[in-house]
Tab-separated table of C-alpha atoms in Angstrom:
chain	number	residue	atom	x	y	z
P	4	UNK	CA	224.670	242.102	259.239
P	5	UNK	CA	226.006	241.741	255.682
P	6	UNK	CA	229.746	242.222	255.156
P	7	UNK	CA	230.822	245.346	253.353
P	8	UNK	CA	233.889	245.021	251.132
P	9	UNK	CA	235.806	248.035	250.035
P	10	UNK	CA	239.246	249.023	248.833
P	11	UNK	CA	238.620	252.714	249.475
P	12	UNK	CA	240.514	254.563	252.177
P	13	UNK	CA	238.424	254.797	255.331
P	14	UNK	CA	238.198	257.580	257.894
P	15	UNK	CA	236.440	257.804	261.147
P	16	UNK	CA	233.746	259.899	259.495
P	17	UNK	CA	233.166	257.663	256.422
P	18	UNK	CA	229.718	256.234	255.934
P	19	UNK	CA	229.434	255.595	252.185
P	20	UNK	CA	232.056	253.984	249.905
P	21	UNK	CA	232.203	252.481	246.453
P	22	UNK	CA	230.678	249.066	246.733
P	23	UNK	CA	228.233	249.758	249.538
P	24	UNK	CA	227.430	251.573	252.764
P	25	UNK	CA	229.440	250.929	255.903
P	26	UNK	CA	227.099	250.620	258.924
P	27	UNK	CA	227.638	253.421	261.426
P	28	UNK	CA	227.661	250.830	264.206
P	29	UNK	CA	231.156	249.794	263.019
P	30	UNK	CA	232.582	253.198	263.896
P	31	UNK	CA	233.498	254.546	267.299
P	32	UNK	CA	231.724	257.924	267.610
P	33	UNK	CA	233.829	260.998	267.108
P	34	UNK	CA	235.290	262.510	270.256
P	35	UNK	CA	233.598	265.618	271.671
P	36	UNK	CA	236.390	267.287	273.637
P	37	UNK	CA	234.354	270.344	274.678
P	38	UNK	CA	231.498	268.976	276.757
P	39	UNK	CA	229.423	271.202	279.009
P	40	UNK	CA	228.059	269.438	282.064
P	41	UNK	CA	224.607	270.986	281.666
P	42	UNK	CA	223.073	273.764	279.627
P	43	UNK	CA	220.202	274.251	282.080
P	44	UNK	CA	220.099	275.630	285.619
P	45	UNK	CA	219.579	273.045	288.316
P	46	UNK	CA	220.247	275.088	291.458
P	47	UNK	CA	217.631	275.297	294.207
P	48	UNK	CA	217.789	278.794	295.786
P	49	UNK	CA	214.824	278.372	298.139
P	50	UNK	CA	216.048	275.019	299.437
P	51	UNK	CA	219.482	276.535	299.990
P	52	UNK	CA	218.176	279.412	302.104
P	53	UNK	CA	215.896	277.493	304.503
P	54	UNK	CA	217.027	275.515	307.529
P	55	UNK	CA	217.410	271.809	308.239
P	56	UNK	CA	215.441	270.419	311.159
P	57	UNK	CA	215.995	267.369	313.321
P	58	UNK	CA	213.786	264.272	313.236
P	59	UNK	CA	211.507	263.503	316.153
P	60	UNK	CA	212.762	261.074	318.793
P	61	UNK	CA	209.574	259.100	318.191
P	62	UNK	CA	208.728	259.301	314.462
P	63	UNK	CA	205.166	260.185	313.549
P	64	UNK	CA	203.620	260.400	310.042
P	65	UNK	CA	202.466	263.930	310.919
P	66	UNK	CA	204.991	266.648	311.760
P	67	UNK	CA	203.372	269.241	314.037
P	68	UNK	CA	204.460	272.571	315.468
P	69	UNK	CA	202.709	275.331	317.371
P	70	UNK	CA	202.827	278.819	318.800
P	71	UNK	CA	201.320	280.727	321.689
P	72	UNK	CA	198.539	283.254	321.172
P	73	UNK	CA	197.790	286.438	323.095
P	74	UNK	CA	194.467	287.077	324.788
P	75	UNK	CA	192.217	288.905	322.300
P	76	UNK	CA	192.057	292.695	322.331
P	77	UNK	CA	189.495	293.192	319.558
P	78	UNK	CA	186.437	291.688	317.910
P	79	UNK	CA	183.597	292.840	315.653
P	80	UNK	CA	179.864	293.329	316.019
P	81	UNK	CA	177.826	290.524	314.493
P	82	UNK	CA	174.747	292.746	314.177
P	83	UNK	CA	174.210	296.467	313.895
P	84	UNK	CA	173.401	298.567	316.963
P	85	UNK	CA	170.496	300.537	315.550
P	86	UNK	CA	169.564	302.706	318.547
P	87	UNK	CA	171.213	304.575	321.421
P	88	UNK	CA	169.233	303.029	324.297
P	89	UNK	CA	169.361	299.255	323.772
P	90	UNK	CA	171.584	297.408	326.206
P	91	UNK	CA	172.211	294.167	324.281
P	92	UNK	CA	174.858	293.836	321.575
P	93	UNK	CA	175.742	290.838	319.396
P	94	UNK	CA	179.382	289.760	319.306
P	95	UNK	CA	181.236	287.774	316.670
P	96	UNK	CA	183.268	285.961	319.349
P	97	UNK	CA	181.703	286.172	322.793
P	98	UNK	CA	184.502	284.073	324.333
P	99	UNK	CA	186.865	287.000	323.801
P	100	UNK	CA	185.100	289.026	326.523
P	101	UNK	CA	184.690	288.983	330.308
P	102	UNK	CA	182.126	290.584	332.623
P	103	UNK	CA	183.491	293.978	333.616
P	104	UNK	CA	185.291	294.579	330.311
P	105	UNK	CA	185.367	298.159	329.107
P	106	UNK	CA	184.986	298.239	325.328
P	107	UNK	CA	185.094	300.896	322.617
P	108	UNK	CA	182.968	300.843	319.445
P	109	UNK	CA	183.617	303.825	317.187
P	110	UNK	CA	183.678	306.685	319.751
P	111	UNK	CA	181.293	305.141	322.301
P	112	UNK	CA	182.531	303.265	325.352
P	113	UNK	CA	180.457	300.510	326.898
P	114	UNK	CA	180.888	298.217	329.912
P	115	UNK	CA	179.870	294.556	329.818
P	116	UNK	CA	177.714	293.437	332.777
P	117	UNK	CA	176.416	290.016	331.693
P	118	UNK	CA	176.146	287.438	328.915
P	119	UNK	CA	172.453	286.591	328.368
P	120	UNK	CA	173.257	284.133	325.545
P	121	UNK	CA	176.244	282.548	323.825
P	122	UNK	CA	176.437	285.355	321.247
P	123	UNK	CA	175.309	288.489	323.085
P	124	UNK	CA	176.402	290.776	325.916
P	125	UNK	CA	174.500	293.114	328.202
P	126	UNK	CA	176.216	296.517	328.355
P	127	UNK	CA	176.091	299.899	329.973
P	128	UNK	CA	175.793	302.406	327.129
P	129	UNK	CA	177.747	305.651	326.941
P	130	UNK	CA	180.172	304.571	329.673
P	131	UNK	CA	182.754	307.057	331.007
P	132	UNK	CA	180.752	310.057	329.813
P	133	UNK	CA	180.920	309.051	326.153
P	134	UNK	CA	177.916	309.546	323.888
P	135	UNK	CA	175.736	306.569	322.952
P	136	UNK	CA	175.480	306.152	319.188
P	137	UNK	CA	174.425	303.700	316.496
P	138	UNK	CA	176.999	301.294	315.085
P	139	UNK	CA	177.093	299.305	311.871
P	140	UNK	CA	177.374	295.550	311.603
P	141	UNK	CA	181.027	294.360	311.611
P	142	UNK	CA	182.185	297.514	313.418
P	143	UNK	CA	185.424	296.936	315.326
P	144	UNK	CA	185.219	296.407	319.086
P	145	UNK	CA	188.340	297.298	321.067
P	146	UNK	CA	188.604	295.471	324.400
P	147	UNK	CA	190.173	298.161	326.585
P	148	UNK	CA	190.306	296.172	329.796
P	149	UNK	CA	188.414	295.260	332.978
P	150	UNK	CA	186.699	297.894	335.116
P	151	UNK	CA	185.715	296.339	338.458
P	152	UNK	CA	183.716	298.052	341.210
P	153	UNK	CA	184.922	298.081	344.811
P	154	UNK	CA	183.887	295.061	346.896
P	155	UNK	CA	182.736	293.247	343.764
P	156	UNK	CA	183.672	289.614	343.136
P	157	UNK	CA	186.389	289.068	340.551
P	158	UNK	CA	184.841	287.828	337.275
P	159	UNK	CA	186.270	284.964	335.230
P	160	UNK	CA	188.866	286.219	332.764
P	161	UNK	CA	189.600	284.961	329.292
P	162	UNK	CA	192.176	282.147	328.936
P	163	UNK	CA	193.730	281.667	325.500
P	164	UNK	CA	195.511	278.519	324.366
P	165	UNK	CA	197.994	278.395	321.525
P	166	UNK	CA	197.556	276.948	318.061
P	167	UNK	CA	199.044	273.978	316.251
P	168	UNK	CA	199.723	273.280	312.600
P	169	UNK	CA	201.008	270.165	310.906
P	170	UNK	CA	202.416	268.813	307.673
P	171	UNK	CA	202.787	265.323	306.244
P	172	UNK	CA	205.875	263.421	305.176
P	173	UNK	CA	206.681	262.547	301.593
P	174	UNK	CA	208.761	259.628	300.341
P	175	UNK	CA	210.933	260.621	297.373
P	176	UNK	CA	212.583	257.865	295.314
P	177	UNK	CA	214.784	257.974	292.216
P	178	UNK	CA	216.147	254.867	290.475
P	179	UNK	CA	218.348	254.060	287.462
P	180	UNK	CA	219.249	250.817	285.713
P	181	UNK	CA	222.350	250.104	283.617
P	182	UNK	CA	223.460	246.840	282.092
P	183	UNK	CA	227.081	245.797	282.554
P	184	UNK	CA	227.821	246.901	279.005
P	185	UNK	CA	226.194	250.272	279.607
P	186	UNK	CA	228.342	250.724	282.706
P	187	UNK	CA	231.662	250.186	280.944
P	188	UNK	CA	230.990	251.567	277.474
P	189	UNK	CA	232.308	255.122	277.049
P	190	UNK	CA	229.977	257.829	275.774
P	191	UNK	CA	230.384	261.457	274.819
P	192	UNK	CA	229.400	262.407	278.366
P	193	UNK	CA	231.184	259.632	280.244
P	194	UNK	CA	234.429	258.817	278.467
P	195	UNK	CA	235.658	256.415	281.125
P	196	UNK	CA	232.354	254.612	281.537
P	197	UNK	CA	230.863	254.507	285.031
P	198	UNK	CA	227.473	255.815	283.972
P	199	UNK	CA	225.749	254.296	287.009
P	200	UNK	CA	227.881	256.318	289.443
P	201	UNK	CA	227.517	259.415	287.274
P	202	UNK	CA	223.744	259.002	287.386
P	203	UNK	CA	223.857	258.759	291.185
P	204	UNK	CA	225.793	262.023	291.367
P	205	UNK	CA	223.323	263.674	289.001
P	206	UNK	CA	220.331	262.553	291.052
P	207	UNK	CA	221.943	263.663	294.319
P	208	UNK	CA	223.307	267.007	293.158
P	209	UNK	CA	220.708	268.108	290.613
P	210	UNK	CA	217.486	266.127	290.288
P	211	UNK	CA	216.608	265.533	293.941
P	212	UNK	CA	217.278	269.136	295.112
P	213	UNK	CA	215.383	270.580	292.154
P	214	UNK	CA	212.354	268.322	292.708
P	215	UNK	CA	212.393	269.194	296.408
P	216	UNK	CA	212.536	272.873	295.464
P	217	UNK	CA	209.413	272.484	293.350
P	218	UNK	CA	207.670	270.623	296.164
P	219	UNK	CA	208.399	273.444	298.607
P	220	UNK	CA	207.173	276.072	296.135
P	221	UNK	CA	204.113	274.298	294.699
P	222	UNK	CA	203.144	271.316	296.861
P	223	UNK	CA	199.827	270.900	298.673
P	224	UNK	CA	199.745	268.434	301.545
P	225	UNK	CA	197.923	265.087	301.405
P	226	UNK	CA	197.406	262.778	304.364
P	227	UNK	CA	197.628	259.621	302.296
P	228	UNK	CA	196.301	256.168	303.084
P	229	UNK	CA	197.314	252.525	302.784
P	230	UNK	CA	196.943	252.826	299.005
P	231	UNK	CA	197.704	256.510	298.392
P	232	UNK	CA	200.987	258.294	299.254
P	233	UNK	CA	201.189	261.122	301.753
P	234	UNK	CA	202.605	264.420	300.507
P	235	UNK	CA	204.022	267.507	302.162
P	236	UNK	CA	202.649	270.994	301.607
P	237	UNK	CA	204.831	273.948	300.675
P	238	UNK	CA	204.546	277.707	300.620
P	239	UNK	CA	201.195	277.626	298.793
P	240	UNK	CA	199.575	275.610	301.578
P	241	UNK	CA	196.894	277.967	302.870
P	242	UNK	CA	197.835	277.602	306.550
P	243	UNK	CA	201.509	278.390	305.932
P	244	UNK	CA	200.923	282.095	305.238
P	245	UNK	CA	198.362	284.209	307.107
P	246	UNK	CA	198.388	287.293	304.861
P	247	UNK	CA	197.817	286.620	301.165
P	248	UNK	CA	196.921	289.681	299.119
P	249	UNK	CA	195.270	289.536	295.700
P	250	UNK	CA	196.625	292.336	293.505
P	251	UNK	CA	193.851	291.519	290.980
P	252	UNK	CA	196.086	291.616	287.870
P	253	UNK	CA	197.093	295.221	288.583
P	254	UNK	CA	200.660	296.437	288.942
P	255	UNK	CA	202.215	295.783	292.329
P	256	UNK	CA	202.928	299.264	293.638
P	257	UNK	CA	205.171	300.497	296.420
P	258	UNK	CA	202.064	301.633	298.314
P	259	UNK	CA	200.455	298.176	298.094
P	260	UNK	CA	203.743	296.563	299.061
P	261	UNK	CA	204.013	298.699	302.196
P	262	UNK	CA	200.321	298.411	303.063
P	263	UNK	CA	200.605	294.638	303.391
P	264	UNK	CA	203.930	294.831	305.205
P	265	UNK	CA	202.087	297.026	307.679
P	266	UNK	CA	199.480	294.270	308.141
P	267	UNK	CA	202.246	291.790	308.973
P	268	UNK	CA	203.996	294.326	311.230
P	269	UNK	CA	200.765	294.765	313.188
P	270	UNK	CA	200.595	290.990	313.664
P	271	UNK	CA	204.187	290.176	314.649
P	272	UNK	CA	206.034	293.395	315.488
P	273	UNK	CA	209.484	294.564	314.374
P	274	UNK	CA	211.553	291.650	315.718
P	275	UNK	CA	209.588	289.026	313.790
P	276	UNK	CA	209.239	290.906	310.511
P	277	UNK	CA	210.186	288.973	307.362
P	278	UNK	CA	213.290	290.300	305.608
P	279	UNK	CA	213.594	288.362	302.339
P	280	UNK	CA	211.563	289.002	299.184
P	281	UNK	CA	211.583	286.060	296.769
P	282	UNK	CA	210.031	286.467	293.329
P	283	UNK	CA	210.616	286.058	289.598
P	284	UNK	CA	213.307	288.138	287.887
P	285	UNK	CA	210.466	290.070	286.217
P	286	UNK	CA	208.909	291.038	289.542
P	287	UNK	CA	212.354	291.929	290.909
P	288	UNK	CA	212.683	294.375	288.000
P	289	UNK	CA	209.144	295.616	288.678
P	290	UNK	CA	210.087	296.390	292.270
P	291	UNK	CA	213.183	298.165	290.962
P	292	UNK	CA	210.966	300.362	288.784
P	293	UNK	CA	209.584	302.054	291.909
P	294	UNK	CA	212.969	303.679	292.450
P	295	UNK	CA	213.850	304.748	288.907
P	296	UNK	CA	213.482	308.422	289.876
P	297	UNK	CA	215.836	307.998	292.830
P	298	UNK	CA	219.049	307.218	290.976
P	299	UNK	CA	222.158	307.708	293.010
P	300	UNK	CA	225.736	307.981	291.794
P	301	UNK	CA	228.006	305.334	293.241
P	302	UNK	CA	231.398	306.706	292.217
P	303	UNK	CA	230.524	309.705	290.112
P	304	UNK	CA	230.243	307.743	286.870
P	305	UNK	CA	228.034	304.713	287.587
P	306	UNK	CA	224.351	305.092	288.274
P	307	UNK	CA	221.719	302.904	289.867
P	308	UNK	CA	219.182	302.532	287.063
P	309	UNK	CA	216.408	300.562	288.745
P	310	UNK	CA	218.743	297.770	289.898
P	311	UNK	CA	217.510	297.135	293.432
P	312	UNK	CA	218.862	294.363	295.626
P	313	UNK	CA	217.502	295.702	298.906
P	314	UNK	CA	214.464	297.818	299.705
P	315	UNK	CA	214.365	300.071	302.749
P	316	UNK	CA	210.809	300.259	304.109
P	317	UNK	CA	209.147	301.658	307.193
P	318	UNK	CA	209.171	298.105	308.513
P	319	UNK	CA	212.804	297.217	307.914
P	320	UNK	CA	215.194	296.475	305.069
P	321	UNK	CA	214.086	293.785	302.628
P	322	UNK	CA	216.524	291.723	300.543
P	323	UNK	CA	215.349	290.952	296.973
P	324	UNK	CA	216.063	287.402	295.740
P	325	UNK	CA	215.051	286.757	292.093
P	326	UNK	CA	214.262	283.078	291.538
P	327	UNK	CA	214.575	281.736	287.996
P	328	UNK	CA	211.899	279.043	288.431
P	329	UNK	CA	209.288	281.660	289.335
P	330	UNK	CA	209.286	282.806	285.708
P	331	UNK	CA	207.558	279.526	284.850
P	332	UNK	CA	205.720	278.541	288.020
P	333	UNK	CA	204.915	281.798	289.836
P	334	UNK	CA	205.730	284.812	287.682
P	335	UNK	CA	202.862	286.834	289.179
P	336	UNK	CA	203.625	286.021	292.836
P	337	UNK	CA	205.888	287.715	295.374
P	338	UNK	CA	206.684	286.220	298.773
P	339	UNK	CA	208.188	287.903	301.824
P	340	UNK	CA	209.620	285.363	304.263
P	341	UNK	CA	211.872	284.707	307.231
P	342	UNK	CA	214.159	281.848	306.205
P	343	UNK	CA	214.772	280.819	309.823
P	344	UNK	CA	211.098	279.918	310.246
P	345	UNK	CA	211.160	277.265	307.497
P	346	UNK	CA	213.006	273.962	307.664
P	347	UNK	CA	213.209	270.613	305.895
P	348	UNK	CA	213.050	267.658	308.280
P	349	UNK	CA	213.564	263.900	307.785
P	350	UNK	CA	211.006	261.425	309.101
P	351	UNK	CA	213.670	259.699	311.208
P	352	UNK	CA	217.438	259.801	311.590
P	353	UNK	CA	217.670	256.912	309.127
P	354	UNK	CA	215.394	258.433	306.465
P	355	UNK	CA	217.496	261.310	305.193
P	356	UNK	CA	218.817	260.816	301.692
P	357	UNK	CA	219.943	257.190	301.367
P	358	UNK	CA	221.521	255.497	298.375
P	359	UNK	CA	222.354	251.933	297.402
P	360	UNK	CA	221.588	249.131	294.957
P	361	UNK	CA	218.544	246.908	294.661
P	362	UNK	CA	218.999	243.157	294.288
P	363	UNK	CA	218.838	241.924	290.693
P	364	UNK	CA	218.923	238.530	288.966
P	365	UNK	CA	220.793	239.621	285.871
P	366	UNK	CA	224.009	241.244	284.734
P	367	UNK	CA	222.863	244.785	285.449
P	368	UNK	CA	222.756	247.222	288.342
P	369	UNK	CA	219.729	249.102	289.645
P	370	UNK	CA	220.644	251.985	291.912
P	371	UNK	CA	218.412	254.147	294.059
P	372	UNK	CA	218.330	257.444	295.929
P	373	UNK	CA	215.486	257.899	298.378
P	374	UNK	CA	214.443	259.904	301.400
P	375	UNK	CA	211.408	260.668	303.547
P	376	UNK	CA	210.912	264.350	304.376
P	377	UNK	CA	208.465	266.963	305.549
P	378	UNK	CA	208.764	270.718	306.082
P	379	UNK	CA	208.021	272.943	309.070
P	380	UNK	CA	206.596	276.445	308.593
P	381	UNK	CA	206.759	278.314	311.901
P	382	UNK	CA	205.104	281.699	312.455
P	383	UNK	CA	202.676	281.934	309.493
P	384	UNK	CA	201.832	285.493	310.590
P	385	UNK	CA	205.415	286.466	309.691
P	386	UNK	CA	205.059	285.588	305.995
P	387	UNK	CA	203.330	287.452	303.195
P	388	UNK	CA	202.218	286.658	299.665
P	389	UNK	CA	201.188	289.060	296.907
P	390	UNK	CA	199.534	287.112	294.108
P	391	UNK	CA	197.974	287.802	290.715
P	392	UNK	CA	200.323	290.733	290.102
P	393	UNK	CA	200.477	292.189	286.601
P	394	UNK	CA	203.345	290.771	284.563
P	395	UNK	CA	202.998	293.319	281.769
P	396	UNK	CA	206.098	295.500	281.633
P	397	UNK	CA	204.061	298.485	280.395
P	398	UNK	CA	202.252	298.567	283.751
P	399	UNK	CA	205.497	299.494	285.530
P	400	UNK	CA	206.678	302.961	284.548
P	401	UNK	CA	210.438	303.175	284.294
P	402	UNK	CA	210.975	299.421	284.342
P	403	UNK	CA	214.559	298.567	283.422
C-alpha cells in the first residue's frame, strides 16, 4: 500500500487528511464497551421440558418403543343391515369378535353364532327381547361380552397383542475454522481473542439446542441409506399423535377444545391425560379470549383481563406455554402433550454431544461439535393437535 504522509493531528477516528486518505486498516477499531451478547432469542422451551432417555445396551439404527392394547370392545358395520330377518352381518374387523359374543347395534342386541367368512358373522337377531331393526353402514357395534349356553364348549376368545413404533437416529455436526491470527486478534465481540472457544460455547449453548428444537417441532423421519442420512421425526410425525383435529381455518373455540380433549380422555382416561398446552403467543391470547367475561379481582384493584396461564377443563387443569418459534413455524397449531412421554436419546453412551478438533496441516484450528440422537414418543393416544386454526384476531371476541 502507498505511504500516506501528513503533518495533521491524527485521532482514532480520522480517515481523511490534507495530503491524502489514511487507510482504515491502519487504525484499531473503536472500542464498543456496551456489547449485548445476542439480540435474538435462542432458548429452546420444548427441548427443556421433555426428558432425556438412556441409550440402548446394544445400539441399533432404529429406536423402537411399544405399548399394550386392550381387547376390542367396539367395531363398525361394513355394510348396511337392510332388513329385520337376515342373519348375516358384515363386520369391519371380524377378528375383534368371538362366537357367543353379545353385541349391540343401535338399540338391537344380537348374538354371534358362527363366522361363515372372513368378513361376516351369523347372528341371532333381536336377542334378549330386543326388537330387530335395520342399521346403516358404519353403524357402531358394541361388543357387550360372551353369552355361553350351559354344557356348551368354550369358544376361542380374542387375543390382542400390543403395538410398536419407531424413530430413526440423526447425526448432527457443527464445525468452525479459525486461523491462528483470527484466534488471537481481538474483535468488538471478543476483546481478548479466543474466538474458537467462543464459537464452541455458542454452538453448544445456542445453535445446537435451537436446531434440535426445530427438529423436534418440524422434523419428519427418514430411514436413510448408505448414501443418504437418516433423520428423526418430531411432533409432526403422523404416528406420534393419534388425535389431530383440523379446525378448517375457523376460530379455535372452547367447545372445540373440550370436544377433542374428550376424545383423548376416552382413549387414555384421567391418569394419562395430557396437561401442557404449547402454542404460539397469538394462540395463547386466543385461548385467553374465551375467559374475557370471567374476570376476577386478585386483590381488589388488579383484574385478570384475558391473561390465562392455566385452563381448568372437565378433563383436568391445562398449563399454557406460549412458544416464540410457533409464531413463525406453527402459528395456527396448538398441541396438548405430556412432557414425560417424550425424550431425547443418544444412539450410544459415546454419541451424546462430543467436541474436539479435527487434524489440520496448516496454522489454523478446525473445531467440531457433534452428536447422534433420536427421540421417543410414548403414548401417542395421550397427545392432541389442533391445526389450521384461524390466526385472525377479529375471529376471537374479546382478545387481549
